[in-house]
Short mmCIF file of C-alpha atoms in Angstrom, two decimals:
data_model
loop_
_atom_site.label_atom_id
_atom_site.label_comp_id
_atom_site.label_asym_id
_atom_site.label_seq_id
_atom_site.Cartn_x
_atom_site.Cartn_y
_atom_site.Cartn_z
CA UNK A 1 -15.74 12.45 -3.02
CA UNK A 2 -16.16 10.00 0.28
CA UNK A 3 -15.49 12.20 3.17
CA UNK A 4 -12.02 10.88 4.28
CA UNK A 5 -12.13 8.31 7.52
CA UNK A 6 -9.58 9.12 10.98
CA UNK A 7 -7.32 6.37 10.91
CA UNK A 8 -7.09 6.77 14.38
CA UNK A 9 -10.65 6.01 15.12
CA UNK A 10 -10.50 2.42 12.55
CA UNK A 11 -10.27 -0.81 14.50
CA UNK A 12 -7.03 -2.62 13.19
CA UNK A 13 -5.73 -6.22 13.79
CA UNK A 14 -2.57 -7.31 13.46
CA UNK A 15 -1.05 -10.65 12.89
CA UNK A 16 2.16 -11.22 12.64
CA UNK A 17 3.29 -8.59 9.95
CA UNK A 18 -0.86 -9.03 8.40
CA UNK A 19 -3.06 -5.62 9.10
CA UNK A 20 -6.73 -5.57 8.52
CA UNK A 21 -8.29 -2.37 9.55
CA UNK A 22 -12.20 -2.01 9.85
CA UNK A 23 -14.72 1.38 9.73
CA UNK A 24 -17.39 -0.68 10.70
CA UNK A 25 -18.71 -4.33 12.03
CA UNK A 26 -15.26 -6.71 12.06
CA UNK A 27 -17.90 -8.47 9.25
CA UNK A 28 -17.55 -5.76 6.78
CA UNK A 29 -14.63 -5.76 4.20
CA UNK A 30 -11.24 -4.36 5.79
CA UNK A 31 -10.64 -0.88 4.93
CA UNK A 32 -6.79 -1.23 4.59
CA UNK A 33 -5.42 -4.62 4.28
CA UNK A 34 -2.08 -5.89 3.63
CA UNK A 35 1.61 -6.64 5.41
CA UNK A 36 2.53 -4.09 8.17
CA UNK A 37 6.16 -3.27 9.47
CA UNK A 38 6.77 -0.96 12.47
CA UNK A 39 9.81 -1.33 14.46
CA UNK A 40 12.28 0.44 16.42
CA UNK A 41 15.63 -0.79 15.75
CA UNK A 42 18.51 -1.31 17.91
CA UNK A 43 20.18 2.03 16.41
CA UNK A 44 17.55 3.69 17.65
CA UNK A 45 16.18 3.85 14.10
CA UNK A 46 12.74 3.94 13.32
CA UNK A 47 11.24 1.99 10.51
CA UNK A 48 7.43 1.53 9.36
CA UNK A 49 7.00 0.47 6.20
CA UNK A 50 3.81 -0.99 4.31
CA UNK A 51 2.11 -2.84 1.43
CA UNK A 52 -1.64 -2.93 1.79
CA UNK A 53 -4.77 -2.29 -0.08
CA UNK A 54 -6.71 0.93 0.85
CA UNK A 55 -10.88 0.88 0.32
CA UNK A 56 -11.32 4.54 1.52
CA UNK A 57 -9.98 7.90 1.81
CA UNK A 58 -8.05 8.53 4.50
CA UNK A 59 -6.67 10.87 7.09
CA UNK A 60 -5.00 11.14 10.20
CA UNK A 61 -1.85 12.80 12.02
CA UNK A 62 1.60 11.92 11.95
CA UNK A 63 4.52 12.87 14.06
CA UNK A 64 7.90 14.22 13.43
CA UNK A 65 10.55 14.03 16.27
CA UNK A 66 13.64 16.84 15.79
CA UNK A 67 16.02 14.99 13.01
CA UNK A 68 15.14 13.52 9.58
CA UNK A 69 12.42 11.39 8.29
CA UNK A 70 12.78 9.46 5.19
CA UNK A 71 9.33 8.97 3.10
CA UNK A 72 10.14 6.02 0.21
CA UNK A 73 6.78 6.04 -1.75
CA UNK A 74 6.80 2.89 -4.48
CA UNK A 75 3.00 2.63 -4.97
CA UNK A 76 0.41 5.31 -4.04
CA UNK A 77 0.49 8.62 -2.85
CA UNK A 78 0.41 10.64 -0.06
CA UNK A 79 -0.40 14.27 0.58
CA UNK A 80 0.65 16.20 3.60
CA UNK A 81 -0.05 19.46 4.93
CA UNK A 82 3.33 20.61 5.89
CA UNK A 83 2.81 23.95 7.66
CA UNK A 84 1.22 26.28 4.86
CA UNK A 85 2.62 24.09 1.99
CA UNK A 86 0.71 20.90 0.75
CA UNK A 87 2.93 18.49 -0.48
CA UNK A 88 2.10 15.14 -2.47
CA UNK A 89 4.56 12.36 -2.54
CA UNK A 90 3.93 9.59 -4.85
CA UNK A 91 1.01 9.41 -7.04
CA UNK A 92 2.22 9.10 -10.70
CA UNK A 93 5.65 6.79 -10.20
CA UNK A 94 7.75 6.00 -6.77
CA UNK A 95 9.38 8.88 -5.05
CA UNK A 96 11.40 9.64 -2.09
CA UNK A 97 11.19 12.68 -0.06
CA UNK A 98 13.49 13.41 3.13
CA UNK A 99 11.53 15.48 5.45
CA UNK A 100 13.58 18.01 8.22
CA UNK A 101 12.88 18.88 11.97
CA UNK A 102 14.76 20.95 14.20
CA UNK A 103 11.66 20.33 16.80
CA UNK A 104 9.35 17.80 17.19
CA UNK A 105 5.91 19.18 14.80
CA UNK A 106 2.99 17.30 13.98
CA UNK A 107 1.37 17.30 10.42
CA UNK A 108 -1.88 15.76 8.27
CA UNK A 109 -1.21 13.18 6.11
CA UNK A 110 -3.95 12.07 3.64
CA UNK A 111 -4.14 8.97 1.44
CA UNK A 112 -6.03 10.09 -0.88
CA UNK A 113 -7.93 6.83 -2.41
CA UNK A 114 -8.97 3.56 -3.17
CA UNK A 115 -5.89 1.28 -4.26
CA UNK A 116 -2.36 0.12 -3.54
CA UNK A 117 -0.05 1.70 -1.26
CA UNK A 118 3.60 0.74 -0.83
CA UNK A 119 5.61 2.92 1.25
CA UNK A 120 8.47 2.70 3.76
CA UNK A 121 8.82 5.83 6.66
CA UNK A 122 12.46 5.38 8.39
CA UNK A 123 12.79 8.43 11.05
CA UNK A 124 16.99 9.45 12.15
CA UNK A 125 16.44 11.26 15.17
CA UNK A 126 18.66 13.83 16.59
CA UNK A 127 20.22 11.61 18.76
CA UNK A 128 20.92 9.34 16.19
CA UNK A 129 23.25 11.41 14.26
CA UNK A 130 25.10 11.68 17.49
CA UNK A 131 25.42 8.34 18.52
CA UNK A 132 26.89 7.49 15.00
CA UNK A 133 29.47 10.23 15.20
CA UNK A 134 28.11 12.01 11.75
CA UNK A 135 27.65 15.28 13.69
CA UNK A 136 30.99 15.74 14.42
CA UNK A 137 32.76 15.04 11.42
CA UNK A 138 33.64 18.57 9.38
CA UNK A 139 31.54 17.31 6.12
CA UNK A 140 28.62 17.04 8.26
CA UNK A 141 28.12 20.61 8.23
CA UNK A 142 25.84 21.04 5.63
CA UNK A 143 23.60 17.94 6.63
CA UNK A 144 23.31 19.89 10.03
CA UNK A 145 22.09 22.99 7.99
CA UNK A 146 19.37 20.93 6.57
CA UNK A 147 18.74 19.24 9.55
CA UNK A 148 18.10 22.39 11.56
CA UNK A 149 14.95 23.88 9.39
CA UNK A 150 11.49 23.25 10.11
CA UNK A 151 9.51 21.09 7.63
CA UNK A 152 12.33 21.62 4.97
CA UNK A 153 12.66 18.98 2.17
CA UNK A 154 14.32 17.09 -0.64
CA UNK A 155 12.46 15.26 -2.83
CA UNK A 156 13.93 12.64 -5.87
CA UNK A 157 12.92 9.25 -8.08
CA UNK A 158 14.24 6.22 -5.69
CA UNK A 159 17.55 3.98 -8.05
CA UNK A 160 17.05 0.38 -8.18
CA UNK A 161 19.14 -0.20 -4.86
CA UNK A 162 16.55 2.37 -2.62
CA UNK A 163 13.70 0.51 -4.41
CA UNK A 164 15.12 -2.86 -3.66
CA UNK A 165 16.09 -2.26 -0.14
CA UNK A 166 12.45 -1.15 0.51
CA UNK A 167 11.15 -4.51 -0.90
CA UNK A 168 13.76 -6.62 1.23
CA UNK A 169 12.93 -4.76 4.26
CA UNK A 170 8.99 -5.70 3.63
CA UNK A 171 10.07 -9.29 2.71
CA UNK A 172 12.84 -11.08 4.85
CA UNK A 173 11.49 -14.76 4.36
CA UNK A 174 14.52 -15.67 3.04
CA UNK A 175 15.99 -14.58 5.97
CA UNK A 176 16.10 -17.45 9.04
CA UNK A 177 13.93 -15.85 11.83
CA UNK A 178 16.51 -15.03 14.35
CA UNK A 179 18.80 -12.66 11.57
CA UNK A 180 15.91 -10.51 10.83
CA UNK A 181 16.38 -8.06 13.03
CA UNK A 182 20.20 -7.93 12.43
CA UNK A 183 18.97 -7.65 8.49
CA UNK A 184 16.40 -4.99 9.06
CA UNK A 185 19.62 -2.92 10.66
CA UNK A 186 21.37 -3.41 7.75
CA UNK A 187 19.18 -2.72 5.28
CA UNK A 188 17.46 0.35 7.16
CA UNK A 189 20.95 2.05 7.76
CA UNK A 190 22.16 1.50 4.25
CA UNK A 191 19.14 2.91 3.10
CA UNK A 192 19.55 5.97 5.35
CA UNK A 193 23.12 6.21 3.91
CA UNK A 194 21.83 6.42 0.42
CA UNK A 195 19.57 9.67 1.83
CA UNK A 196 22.10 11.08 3.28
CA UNK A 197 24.31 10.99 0.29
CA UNK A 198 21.78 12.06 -1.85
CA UNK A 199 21.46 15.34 0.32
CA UNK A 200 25.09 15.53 0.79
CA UNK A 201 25.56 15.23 -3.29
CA UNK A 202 22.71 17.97 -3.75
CA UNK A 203 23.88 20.56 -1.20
CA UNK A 204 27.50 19.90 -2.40
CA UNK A 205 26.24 20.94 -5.82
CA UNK A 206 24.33 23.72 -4.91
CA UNK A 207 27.26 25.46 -3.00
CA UNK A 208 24.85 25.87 0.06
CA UNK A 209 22.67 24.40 2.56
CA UNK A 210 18.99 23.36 0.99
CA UNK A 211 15.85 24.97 2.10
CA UNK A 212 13.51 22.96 0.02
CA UNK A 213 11.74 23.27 -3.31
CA UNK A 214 12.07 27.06 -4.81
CA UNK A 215 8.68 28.15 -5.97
CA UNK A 216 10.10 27.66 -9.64
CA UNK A 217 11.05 24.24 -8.94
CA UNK A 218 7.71 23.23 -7.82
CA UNK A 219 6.19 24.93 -10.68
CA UNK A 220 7.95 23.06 -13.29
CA UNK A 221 7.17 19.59 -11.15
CA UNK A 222 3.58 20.31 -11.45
CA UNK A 223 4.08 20.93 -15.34
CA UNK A 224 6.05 17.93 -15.65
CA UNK A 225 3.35 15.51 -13.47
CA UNK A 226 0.74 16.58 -15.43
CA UNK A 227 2.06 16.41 -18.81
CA UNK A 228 1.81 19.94 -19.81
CA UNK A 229 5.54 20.34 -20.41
CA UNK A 230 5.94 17.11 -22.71
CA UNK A 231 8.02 17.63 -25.76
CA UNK A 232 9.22 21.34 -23.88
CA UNK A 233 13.01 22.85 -24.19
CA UNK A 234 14.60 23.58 -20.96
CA UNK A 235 14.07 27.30 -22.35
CA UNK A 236 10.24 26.68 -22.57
CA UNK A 237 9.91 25.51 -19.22
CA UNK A 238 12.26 28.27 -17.47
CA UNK A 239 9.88 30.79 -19.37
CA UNK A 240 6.92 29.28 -17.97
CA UNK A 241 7.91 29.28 -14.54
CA UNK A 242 9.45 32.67 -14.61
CA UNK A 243 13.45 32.38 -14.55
CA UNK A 244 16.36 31.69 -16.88
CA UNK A 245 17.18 27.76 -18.60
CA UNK A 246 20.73 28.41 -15.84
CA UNK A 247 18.96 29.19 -13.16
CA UNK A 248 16.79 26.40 -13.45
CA UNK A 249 18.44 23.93 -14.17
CA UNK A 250 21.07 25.17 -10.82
CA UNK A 251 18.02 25.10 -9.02
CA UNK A 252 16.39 21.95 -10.01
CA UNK A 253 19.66 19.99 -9.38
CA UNK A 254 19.77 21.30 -6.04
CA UNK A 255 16.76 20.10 -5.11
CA UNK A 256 16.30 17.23 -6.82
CA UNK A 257 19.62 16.14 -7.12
CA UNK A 258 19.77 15.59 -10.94
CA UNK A 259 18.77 17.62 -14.13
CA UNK A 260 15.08 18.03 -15.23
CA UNK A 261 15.76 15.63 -18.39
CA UNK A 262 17.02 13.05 -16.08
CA UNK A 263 14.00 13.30 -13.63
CA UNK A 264 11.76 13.40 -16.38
CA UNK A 265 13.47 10.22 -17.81
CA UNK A 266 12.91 8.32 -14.25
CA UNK A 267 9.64 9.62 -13.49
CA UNK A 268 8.38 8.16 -16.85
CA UNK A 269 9.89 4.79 -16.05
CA UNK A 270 8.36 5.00 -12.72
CA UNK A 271 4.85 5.23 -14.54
CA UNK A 272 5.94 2.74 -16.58
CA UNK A 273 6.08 0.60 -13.87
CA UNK A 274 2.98 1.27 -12.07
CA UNK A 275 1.04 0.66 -15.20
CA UNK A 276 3.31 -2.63 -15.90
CA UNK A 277 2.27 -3.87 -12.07
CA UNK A 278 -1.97 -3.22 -13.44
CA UNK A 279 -1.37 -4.90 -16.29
CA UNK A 280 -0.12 -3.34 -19.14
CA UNK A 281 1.87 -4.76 -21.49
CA UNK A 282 5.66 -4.01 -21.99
CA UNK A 283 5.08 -2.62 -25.91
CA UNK A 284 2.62 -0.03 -24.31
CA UNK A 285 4.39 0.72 -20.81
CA UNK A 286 7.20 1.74 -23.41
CA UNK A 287 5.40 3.84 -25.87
CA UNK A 288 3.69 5.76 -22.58
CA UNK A 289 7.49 5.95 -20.74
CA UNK A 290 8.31 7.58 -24.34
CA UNK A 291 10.69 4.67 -25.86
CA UNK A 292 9.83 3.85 -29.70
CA UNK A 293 11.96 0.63 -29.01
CA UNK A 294 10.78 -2.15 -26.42
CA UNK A 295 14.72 -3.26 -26.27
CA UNK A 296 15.46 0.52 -25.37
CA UNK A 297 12.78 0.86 -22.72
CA UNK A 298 13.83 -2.56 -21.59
CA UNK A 299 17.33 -1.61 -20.64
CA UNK A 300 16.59 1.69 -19.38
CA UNK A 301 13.97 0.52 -17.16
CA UNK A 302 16.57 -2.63 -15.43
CA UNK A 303 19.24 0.18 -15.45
CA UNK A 304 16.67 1.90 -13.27
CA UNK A 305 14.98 -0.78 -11.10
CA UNK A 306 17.51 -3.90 -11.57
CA UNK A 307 14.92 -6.00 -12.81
CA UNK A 308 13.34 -6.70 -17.00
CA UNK A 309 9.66 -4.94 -17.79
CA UNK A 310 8.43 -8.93 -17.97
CA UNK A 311 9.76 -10.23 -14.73
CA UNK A 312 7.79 -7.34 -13.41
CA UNK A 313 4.01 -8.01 -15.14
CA UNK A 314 1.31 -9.97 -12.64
CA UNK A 315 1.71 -13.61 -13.97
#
């Protein structure tokens, strides 16, 4: 494997919202290449988000400040040394993972490989929860809790609205020029709504504030990545990561905010659509997702990402 390049030592030039980034002579073929989005937004929001092309492995730091930061992975992956844990967001179908600071940390981040990346970071500060009054409404409580740990997280498959909102925030062409920063705003704080309900949703059902992905949780998300679990009862998989089908399933809802059959159902239609966007054709995306029916997939898969398999294939 290439020995992974700093990002902070490439040359970059941006235009507009285009980003080449160079290793090497400004001749040579861009290492990363593609649109570019960084902003701070009147809220006092932060939003980078990005669709580019990636030549090389790479690495480089990234800061948290003390509140939340939203990772929205659609393409790609990301891995990130989070204190003692490594974590990987992305990879095998779009993700989200909401990321906690009670004090500004630094971590790694490392992309991995050659291909295509489309992400979107938004970072709620501290100060931000104040300035919007959320911190001192009673129901808040929990959200504080979570708020208030060090490198804690939440992790879940992005619904067709998160997914959309990313891809609006990336394009606003339709937009006229001087209402695209009032519809970045919009779209970035409705987006941080839908993460905050999803924590709100997944603490409410877990009776208590979360502190991140039990070790048997993680366990069973490795299974389930890699396939090892397919065709498994819940009581299979709670015996191979050491607890009871109850337990897990309590568990797994808390931190994922739904059951393990209904993650496993959207992470399979997020494969589905990576391997729809390289190519593949709907009758195989479905067979692969686990649908014996095209029509079935089909509807599951706009349920999912408001949009047909075939409006989604490279023309």
């Amino acid at each position: 494997m290439n020995a992974a390049l700093d990002v902070d030592a490439l040359r970059a030039q941006l235009q507009g919202r285009e980003l080449k980034m160079w290793s090497g002579a400004q001749a040579d073929a861009p290492v990363v290449q593609g649109m570019w989005l960084q902003e701070r937004l009147a809220s006092d929001l932060d939003l980078h988000a990005s669709w580019v092309a990636i030549r090389r492995r790479l690495q480089g730091q990234a800061q948290i400040e003390p509140g939340l930061k939203l990772i929205v992975m659609l393409q790609g992956r990301v891995e990130m040394q989070l204190g003692r844990e490594r974590v990987s967001v992305g990879g095998q179908g779009p993700e989200c993972l909401l990321l906690a600071a009670r004090e500004a940390d630094s971590f790694l981040r490392t992309l991995p490989g050659a291909g295509q990346q489309k992400q979107l970071v938004l970072s709620m500060p501290s100060a931000w929860f104040s300035a919007q009054g959320l911190d001192a409404q009673p129901g808040f409580a929990r959200s504080a809790a979570f708020c208030q740990q060090q490198l804690a997280y939440q992790r879940w498959v992005p619904d067709a609205r998160q997914t959309a909102l990313v891809d609006q925030l990336l394009d606003l062409r339709a937009t006229p020029e001087h209402l695209q920063a009032l519809h970045s705003e919009c779209l970035a704080s409705e987006l941080a709504l839908s993460a905050l309900t999803r924590l709100h949703q997944a603490q409410a059902e877990a009776g208590a504030p979360a502190s991140g992905s039990t070790r048997a949780v993680q366990c069973l998300l490795e299974l389930l990545h890699s396939g090892a679990a397919e065709g498994w009862t819940l009581a299979q998989m709670a015996r191979a990561v050491g607890t009871n089908p109850t337990t897990l399933q309590r568990q797994f809802r808390a931190a994922q905010g739904c059951s393990v059959f209904d993650y496993l159902r959207r992470y399979k239609l997020g494969q589905a659509r990576q391997a729809l966007l390289h190519g593949a054709t709907v009758t195989q995306a479905a067979l692969d997702a686990g649908y014996g029916s095209p029509a079935n997939f089909a509807t599951a898969f706009k349920r999912q990402f408001g949009q047909t398999p075939r409006a989604l294939r490279p023309s």
